[in-house]
Every structure is written in structure tokens, then in C-alpha cells.
mmCIF file with all atom_site columns, C-alpha atoms in Angstrom:
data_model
loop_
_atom_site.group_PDB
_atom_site.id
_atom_site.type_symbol
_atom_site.label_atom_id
_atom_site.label_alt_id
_atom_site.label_comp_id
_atom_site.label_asym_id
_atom_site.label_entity_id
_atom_site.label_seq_id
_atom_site.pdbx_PDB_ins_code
_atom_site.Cartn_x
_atom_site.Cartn_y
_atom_site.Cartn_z
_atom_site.occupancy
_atom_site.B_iso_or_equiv
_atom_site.pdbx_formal_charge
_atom_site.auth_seq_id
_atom_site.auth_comp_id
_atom_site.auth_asym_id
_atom_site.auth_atom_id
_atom_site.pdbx_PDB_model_num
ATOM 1   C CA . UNK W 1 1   ? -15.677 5.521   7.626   1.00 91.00 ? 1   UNK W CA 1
ATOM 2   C CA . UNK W 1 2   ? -13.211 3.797   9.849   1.00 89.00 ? 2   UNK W CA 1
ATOM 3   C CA . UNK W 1 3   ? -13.928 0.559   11.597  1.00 88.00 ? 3   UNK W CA 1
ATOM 4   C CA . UNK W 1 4   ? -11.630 -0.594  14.484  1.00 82.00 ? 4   UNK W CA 1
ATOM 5   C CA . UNK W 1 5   ? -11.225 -3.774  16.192  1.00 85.00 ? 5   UNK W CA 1
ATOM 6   C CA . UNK W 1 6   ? -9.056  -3.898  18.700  1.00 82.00 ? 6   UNK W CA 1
ATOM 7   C CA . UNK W 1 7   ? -8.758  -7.577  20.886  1.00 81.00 ? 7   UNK W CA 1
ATOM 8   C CA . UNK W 1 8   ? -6.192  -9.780  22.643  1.00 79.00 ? 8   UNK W CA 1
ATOM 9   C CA . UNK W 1 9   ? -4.806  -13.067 19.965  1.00 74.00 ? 9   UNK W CA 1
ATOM 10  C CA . UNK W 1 10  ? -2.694  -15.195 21.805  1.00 67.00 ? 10  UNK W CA 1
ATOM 11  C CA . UNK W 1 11  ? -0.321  -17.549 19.940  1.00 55.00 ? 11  UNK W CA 1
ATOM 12  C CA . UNK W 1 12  ? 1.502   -17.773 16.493  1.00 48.00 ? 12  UNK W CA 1
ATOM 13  C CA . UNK W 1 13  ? -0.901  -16.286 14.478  1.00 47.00 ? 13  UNK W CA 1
ATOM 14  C CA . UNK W 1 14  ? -0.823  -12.538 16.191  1.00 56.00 ? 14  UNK W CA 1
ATOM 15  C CA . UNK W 1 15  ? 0.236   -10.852 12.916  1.00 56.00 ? 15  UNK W CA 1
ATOM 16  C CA . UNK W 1 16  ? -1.764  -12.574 10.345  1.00 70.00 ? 16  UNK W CA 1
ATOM 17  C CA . UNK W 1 17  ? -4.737  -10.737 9.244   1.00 75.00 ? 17  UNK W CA 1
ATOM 18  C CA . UNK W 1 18  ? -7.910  -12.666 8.507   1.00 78.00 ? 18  UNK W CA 1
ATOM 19  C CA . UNK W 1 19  ? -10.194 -11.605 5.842   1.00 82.00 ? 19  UNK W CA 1
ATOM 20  C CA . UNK W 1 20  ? -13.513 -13.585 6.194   1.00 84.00 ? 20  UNK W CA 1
ATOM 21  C CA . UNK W 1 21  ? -13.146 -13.649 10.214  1.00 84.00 ? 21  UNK W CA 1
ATOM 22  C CA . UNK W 1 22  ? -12.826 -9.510  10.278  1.00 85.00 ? 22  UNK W CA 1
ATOM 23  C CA . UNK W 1 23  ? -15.846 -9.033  8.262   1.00 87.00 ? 23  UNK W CA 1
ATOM 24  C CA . UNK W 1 24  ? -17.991 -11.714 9.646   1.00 88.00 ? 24  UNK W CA 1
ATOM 25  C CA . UNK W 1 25  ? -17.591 -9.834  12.943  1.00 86.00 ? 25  UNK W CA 1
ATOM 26  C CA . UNK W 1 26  ? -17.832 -6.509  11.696  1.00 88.00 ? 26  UNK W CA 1
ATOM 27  C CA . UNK W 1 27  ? -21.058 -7.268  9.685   1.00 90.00 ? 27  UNK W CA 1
ATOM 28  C CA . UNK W 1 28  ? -19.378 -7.265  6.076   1.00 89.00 ? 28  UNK W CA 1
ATOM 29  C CA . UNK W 1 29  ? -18.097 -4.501  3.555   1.00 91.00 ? 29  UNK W CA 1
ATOM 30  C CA . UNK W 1 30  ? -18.913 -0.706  3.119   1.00 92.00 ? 30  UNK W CA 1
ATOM 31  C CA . UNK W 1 31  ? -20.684 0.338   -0.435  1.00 91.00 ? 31  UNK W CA 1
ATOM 32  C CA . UNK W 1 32  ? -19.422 0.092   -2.724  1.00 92.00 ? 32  UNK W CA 1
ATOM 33  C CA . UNK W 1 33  ? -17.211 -2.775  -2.063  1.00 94.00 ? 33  UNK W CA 1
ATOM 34  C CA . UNK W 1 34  ? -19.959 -4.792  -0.423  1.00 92.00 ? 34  UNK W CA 1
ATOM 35  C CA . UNK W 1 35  ? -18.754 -8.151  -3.396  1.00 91.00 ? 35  UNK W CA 1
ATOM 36  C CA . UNK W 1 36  ? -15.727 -7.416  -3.198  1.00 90.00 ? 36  UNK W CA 1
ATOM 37  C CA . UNK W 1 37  ? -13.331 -10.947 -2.207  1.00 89.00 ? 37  UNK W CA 1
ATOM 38  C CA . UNK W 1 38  ? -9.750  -10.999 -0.547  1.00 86.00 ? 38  UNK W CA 1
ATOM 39  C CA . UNK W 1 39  ? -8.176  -12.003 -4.035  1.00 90.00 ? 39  UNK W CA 1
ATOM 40  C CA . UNK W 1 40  ? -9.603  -8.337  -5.383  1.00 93.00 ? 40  UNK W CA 1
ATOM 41  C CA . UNK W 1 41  ? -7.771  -6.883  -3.130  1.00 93.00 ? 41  UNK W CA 1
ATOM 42  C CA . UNK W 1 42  ? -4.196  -4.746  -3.763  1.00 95.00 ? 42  UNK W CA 1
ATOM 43  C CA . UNK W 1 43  ? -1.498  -4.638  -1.852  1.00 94.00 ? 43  UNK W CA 1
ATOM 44  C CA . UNK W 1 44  ? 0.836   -2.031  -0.524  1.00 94.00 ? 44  UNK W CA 1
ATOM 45  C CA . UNK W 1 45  ? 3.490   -1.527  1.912   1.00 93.00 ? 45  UNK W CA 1
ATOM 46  C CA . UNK W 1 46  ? 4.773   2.062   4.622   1.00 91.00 ? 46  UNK W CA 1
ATOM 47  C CA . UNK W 1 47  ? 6.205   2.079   8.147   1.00 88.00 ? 47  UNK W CA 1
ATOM 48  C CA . UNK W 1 48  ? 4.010   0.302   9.396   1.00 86.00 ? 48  UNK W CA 1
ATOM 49  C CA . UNK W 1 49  ? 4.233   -3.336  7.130   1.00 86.00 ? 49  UNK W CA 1
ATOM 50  C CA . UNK W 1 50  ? 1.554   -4.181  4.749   1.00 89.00 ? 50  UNK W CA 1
ATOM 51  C CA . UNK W 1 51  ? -1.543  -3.056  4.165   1.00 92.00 ? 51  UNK W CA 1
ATOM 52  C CA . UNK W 1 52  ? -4.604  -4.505  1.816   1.00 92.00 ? 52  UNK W CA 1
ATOM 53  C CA . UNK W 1 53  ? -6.821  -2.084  -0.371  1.00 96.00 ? 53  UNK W CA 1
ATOM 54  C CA . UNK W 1 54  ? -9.423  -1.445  -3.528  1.00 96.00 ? 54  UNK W CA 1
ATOM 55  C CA . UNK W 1 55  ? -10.430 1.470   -5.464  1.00 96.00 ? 55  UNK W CA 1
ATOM 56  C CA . UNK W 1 56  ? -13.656 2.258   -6.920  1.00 94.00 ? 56  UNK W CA 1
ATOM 57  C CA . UNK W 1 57  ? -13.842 5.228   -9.728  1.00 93.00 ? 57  UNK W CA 1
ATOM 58  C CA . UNK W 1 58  ? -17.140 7.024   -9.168  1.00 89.00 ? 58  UNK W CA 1
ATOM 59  C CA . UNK W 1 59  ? -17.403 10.120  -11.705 1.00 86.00 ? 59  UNK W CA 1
ATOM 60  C CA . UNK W 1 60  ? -14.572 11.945  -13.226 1.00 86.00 ? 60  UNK W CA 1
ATOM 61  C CA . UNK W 1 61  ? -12.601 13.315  -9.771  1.00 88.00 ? 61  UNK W CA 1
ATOM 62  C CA . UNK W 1 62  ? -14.303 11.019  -6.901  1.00 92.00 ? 62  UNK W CA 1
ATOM 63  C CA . UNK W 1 63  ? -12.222 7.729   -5.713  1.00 95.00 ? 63  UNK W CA 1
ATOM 64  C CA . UNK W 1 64  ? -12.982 5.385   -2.878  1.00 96.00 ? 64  UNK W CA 1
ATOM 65  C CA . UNK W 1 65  ? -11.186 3.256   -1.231  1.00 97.00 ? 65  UNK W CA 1
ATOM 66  C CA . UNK W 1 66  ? -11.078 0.476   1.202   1.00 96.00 ? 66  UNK W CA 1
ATOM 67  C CA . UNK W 1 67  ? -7.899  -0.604  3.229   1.00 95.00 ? 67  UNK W CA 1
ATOM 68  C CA . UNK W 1 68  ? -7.128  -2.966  5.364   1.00 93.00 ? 68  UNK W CA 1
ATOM 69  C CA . UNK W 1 69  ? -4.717  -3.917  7.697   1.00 90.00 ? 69  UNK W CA 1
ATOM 70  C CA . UNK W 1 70  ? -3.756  -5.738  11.295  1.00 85.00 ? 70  UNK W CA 1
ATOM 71  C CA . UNK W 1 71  ? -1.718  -3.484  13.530  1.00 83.00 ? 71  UNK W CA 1
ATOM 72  C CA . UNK W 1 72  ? 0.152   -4.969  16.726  1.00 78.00 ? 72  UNK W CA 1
ATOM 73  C CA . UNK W 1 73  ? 1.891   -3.394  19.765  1.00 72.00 ? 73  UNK W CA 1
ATOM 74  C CA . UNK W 1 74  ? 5.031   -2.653  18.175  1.00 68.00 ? 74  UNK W CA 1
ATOM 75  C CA . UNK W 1 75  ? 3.495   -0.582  15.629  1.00 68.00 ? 75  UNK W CA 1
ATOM 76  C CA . UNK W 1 76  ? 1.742   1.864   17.718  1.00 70.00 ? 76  UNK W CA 1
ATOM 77  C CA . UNK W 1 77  ? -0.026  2.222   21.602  1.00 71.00 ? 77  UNK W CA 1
ATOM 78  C CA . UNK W 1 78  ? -3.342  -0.309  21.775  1.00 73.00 ? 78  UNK W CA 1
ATOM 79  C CA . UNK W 1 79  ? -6.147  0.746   23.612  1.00 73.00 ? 79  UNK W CA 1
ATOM 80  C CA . UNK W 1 80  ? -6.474  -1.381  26.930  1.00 75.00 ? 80  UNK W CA 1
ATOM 81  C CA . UNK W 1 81  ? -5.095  -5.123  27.580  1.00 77.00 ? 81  UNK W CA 1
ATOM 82  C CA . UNK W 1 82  ? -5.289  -5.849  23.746  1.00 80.00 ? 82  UNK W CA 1
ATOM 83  C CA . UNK W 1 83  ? -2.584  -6.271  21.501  1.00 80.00 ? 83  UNK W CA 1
ATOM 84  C CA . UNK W 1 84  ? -3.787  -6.114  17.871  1.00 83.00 ? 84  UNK W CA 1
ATOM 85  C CA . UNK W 1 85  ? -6.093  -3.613  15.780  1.00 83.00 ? 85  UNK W CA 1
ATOM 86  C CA . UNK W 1 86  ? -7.399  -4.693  13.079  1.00 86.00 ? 86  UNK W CA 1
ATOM 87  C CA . UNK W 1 87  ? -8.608  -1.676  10.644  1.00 89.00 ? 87  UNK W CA 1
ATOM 88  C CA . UNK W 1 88  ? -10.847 -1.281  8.143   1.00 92.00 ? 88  UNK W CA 1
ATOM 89  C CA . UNK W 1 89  ? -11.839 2.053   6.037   1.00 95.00 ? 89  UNK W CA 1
ATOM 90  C CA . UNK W 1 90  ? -13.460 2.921   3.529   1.00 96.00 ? 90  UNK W CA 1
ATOM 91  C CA . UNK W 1 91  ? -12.854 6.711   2.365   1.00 95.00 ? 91  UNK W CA 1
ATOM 92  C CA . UNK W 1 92  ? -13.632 8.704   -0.699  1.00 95.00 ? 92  UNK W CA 1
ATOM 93  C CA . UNK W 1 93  ? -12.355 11.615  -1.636  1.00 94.00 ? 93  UNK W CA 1
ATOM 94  C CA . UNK W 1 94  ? -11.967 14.342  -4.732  1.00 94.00 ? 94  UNK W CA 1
ATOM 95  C CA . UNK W 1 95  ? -8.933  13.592  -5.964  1.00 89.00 ? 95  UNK W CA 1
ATOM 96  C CA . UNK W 1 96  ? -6.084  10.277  -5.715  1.00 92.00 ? 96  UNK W CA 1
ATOM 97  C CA . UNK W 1 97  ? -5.785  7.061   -4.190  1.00 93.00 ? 97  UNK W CA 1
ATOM 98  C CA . UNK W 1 98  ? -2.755  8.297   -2.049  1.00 93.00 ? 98  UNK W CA 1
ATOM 99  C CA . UNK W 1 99  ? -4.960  11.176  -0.475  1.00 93.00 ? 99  UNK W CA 1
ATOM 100 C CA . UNK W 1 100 ? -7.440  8.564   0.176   1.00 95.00 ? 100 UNK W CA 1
ATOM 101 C CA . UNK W 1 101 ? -5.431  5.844   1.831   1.00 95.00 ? 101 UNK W CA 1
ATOM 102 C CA . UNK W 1 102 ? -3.838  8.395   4.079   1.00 94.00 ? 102 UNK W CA 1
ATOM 103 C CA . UNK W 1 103 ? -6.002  8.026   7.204   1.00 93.00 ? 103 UNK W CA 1
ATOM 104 C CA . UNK W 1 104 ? -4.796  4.774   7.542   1.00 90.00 ? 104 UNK W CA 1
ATOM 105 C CA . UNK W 1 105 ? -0.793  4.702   6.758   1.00 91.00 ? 105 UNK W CA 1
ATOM 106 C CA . UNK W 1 106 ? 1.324   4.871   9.056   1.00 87.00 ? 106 UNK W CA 1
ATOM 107 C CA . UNK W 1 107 ? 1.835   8.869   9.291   1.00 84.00 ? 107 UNK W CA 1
ATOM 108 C CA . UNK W 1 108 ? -1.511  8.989   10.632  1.00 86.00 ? 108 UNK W CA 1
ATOM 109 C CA . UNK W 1 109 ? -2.654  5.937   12.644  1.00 81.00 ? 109 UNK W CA 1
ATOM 110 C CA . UNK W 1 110 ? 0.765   4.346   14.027  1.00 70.00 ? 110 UNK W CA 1
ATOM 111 C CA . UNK W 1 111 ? 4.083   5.250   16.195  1.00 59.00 ? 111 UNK W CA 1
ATOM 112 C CA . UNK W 1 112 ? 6.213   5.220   12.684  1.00 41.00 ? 112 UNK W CA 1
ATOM 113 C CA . UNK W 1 113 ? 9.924   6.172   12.693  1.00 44.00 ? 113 UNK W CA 1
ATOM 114 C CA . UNK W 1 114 ? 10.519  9.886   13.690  1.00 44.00 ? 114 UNK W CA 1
ATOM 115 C CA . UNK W 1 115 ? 6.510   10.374  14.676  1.00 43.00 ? 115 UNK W CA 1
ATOM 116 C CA . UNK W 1 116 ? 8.275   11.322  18.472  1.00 45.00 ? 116 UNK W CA 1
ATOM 117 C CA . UNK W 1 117 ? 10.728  13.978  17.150  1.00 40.00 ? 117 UNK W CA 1
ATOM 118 C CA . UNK W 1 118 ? 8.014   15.264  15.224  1.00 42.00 ? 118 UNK W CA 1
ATOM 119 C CA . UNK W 1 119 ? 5.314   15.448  17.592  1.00 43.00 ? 119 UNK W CA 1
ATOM 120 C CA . UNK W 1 120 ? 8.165   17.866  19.596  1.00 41.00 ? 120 UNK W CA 1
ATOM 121 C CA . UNK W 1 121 ? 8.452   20.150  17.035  1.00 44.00 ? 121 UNK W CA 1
ATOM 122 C CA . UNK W 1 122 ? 4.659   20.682  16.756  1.00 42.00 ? 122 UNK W CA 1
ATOM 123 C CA . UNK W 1 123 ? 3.892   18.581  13.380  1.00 44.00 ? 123 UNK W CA 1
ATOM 124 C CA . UNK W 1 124 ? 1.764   16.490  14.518  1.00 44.00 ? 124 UNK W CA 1
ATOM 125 C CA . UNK W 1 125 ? -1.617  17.007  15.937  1.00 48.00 ? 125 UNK W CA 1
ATOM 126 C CA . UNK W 1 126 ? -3.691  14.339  17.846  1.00 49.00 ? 126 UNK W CA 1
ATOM 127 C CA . UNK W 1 127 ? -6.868  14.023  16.757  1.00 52.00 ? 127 UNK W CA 1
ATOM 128 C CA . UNK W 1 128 ? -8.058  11.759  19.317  1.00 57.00 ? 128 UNK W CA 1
ATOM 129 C CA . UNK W 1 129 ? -6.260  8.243   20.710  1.00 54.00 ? 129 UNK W CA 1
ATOM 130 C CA . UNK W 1 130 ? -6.470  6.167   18.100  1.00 59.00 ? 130 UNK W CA 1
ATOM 131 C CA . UNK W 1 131 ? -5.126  8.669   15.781  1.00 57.00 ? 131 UNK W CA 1
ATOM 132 C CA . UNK W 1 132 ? -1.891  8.866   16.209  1.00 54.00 ? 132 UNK W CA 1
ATOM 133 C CA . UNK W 1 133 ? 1.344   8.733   18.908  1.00 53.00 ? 133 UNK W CA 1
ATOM 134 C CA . UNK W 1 134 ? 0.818   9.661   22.521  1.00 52.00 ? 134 UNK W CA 1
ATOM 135 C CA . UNK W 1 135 ? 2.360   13.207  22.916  1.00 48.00 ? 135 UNK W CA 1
#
């Protein structure tokens, strides 16, 4: 589950991320993170700056996980007159945390170094327009 938000912030503040405003707009946390507070929260950095997350065991194999993060025009193509996206997913998958915090770094969501000189060699395939570079 992937929720984006994408809006114009004018001012100073463009690339600070906040916590309580995102979820108050976007009606609060997925299960199983529903309690979970912004000092729970991990944090982790790729091409495309920081990024916030949580894990939650379930079973033997099964992790979820819910990440975070504010994305601006530098980092990738925003849809419309906006110029931030502000992401939120929760995934779980068989397996590790890196295979389930990989829909949102920055190989598969932004414009990260060398994304262009791959897409021209056929790596990269566009899932829709907020997946990835513009071929």
C-alpha cells in the first residue's frame, strides 16, 4: 500500500517532513502500525536523502514495513504545479527489510544518479508516472 501526497509548500520549510500533519490528512497509519509515534520510527538514508521507517515481525518469514519520506523537485518529476511528495507505504513481504523498503528508495520512485543512462540501456521499466524517471 502506497499513499501519495503530492501539493505546492511555499517558504522555508519545503523539505521538512511533518509527521502528525501527513497523517492527520491522510486519515492515520496502516495495520499494523496504526500506535505507532514519530520517535518509533528508524531512520535511513539512499540517493534520494533520508527516509523514516518501522518493521513489524509477523510469523517466521513475513516483515512489514512502513516508510516515510518528503520528496521535492530535485529529486524526481512532480505531478502537476506541485513541488513536494510526501510518501507513505506500508509493504510486507516474505523475506527482509531491504526487499521491503524497495518500492520506495530511490531506485524505484526518484530521478537518482545514473537512473537516465540506465533507462537507455533498457534497465529500467516504468511502471506508471509516479514510479520512476520519465523515459
Amino acid at each position: 500500500m502506497m499513499t501519495l501526497r503530492a501539493r505546492v509548500v511555499d517558504g522555508q520549510m519545503q523539505g521538512r517532513f511533518r509527521y502528525e500533519e501527513f497523517l492527520r490528512r491522510i486519515g492515520g497509519l496502516p495495520a499494523p502500525f496504526t500506535t505507532m509515534k514519530s520517535g518509533d520510527l528508524l531512520t535511513g538514508e539512499d540517493a534520494l536523502g533520508m527516509y523514516l521507517w518501522a518493521e513489524n515481525r509477523i510469523g517466521s518469514n513475513t516483515i512489514c514495513v512502513l516508510g516515510l519520506r518528503r520528496l521535492d523537485t530535485g529529486m524526481r518529476q512532480m505531478p502537476g504545479d506541485t513541488n513536494v511528495l510526501d510518501v507513505m507505504m506500508r509493504n510486507c513481504v516474505n523475506g527482509d527489510v531491504d526487499a521491503a523498503l524497495e518500492p520506495m528508495m530511490a531506485s524505484s520512485i526518484g530521478n537518482a544518479a545514473g537512473a537516465a543512462a540506465a533507462s537507455a540501456e533498457g534497465s529500467i521499466q516504468m511502471l506508471s508516472p509516479l514510479a520512476g524517471p520519465t523515459p
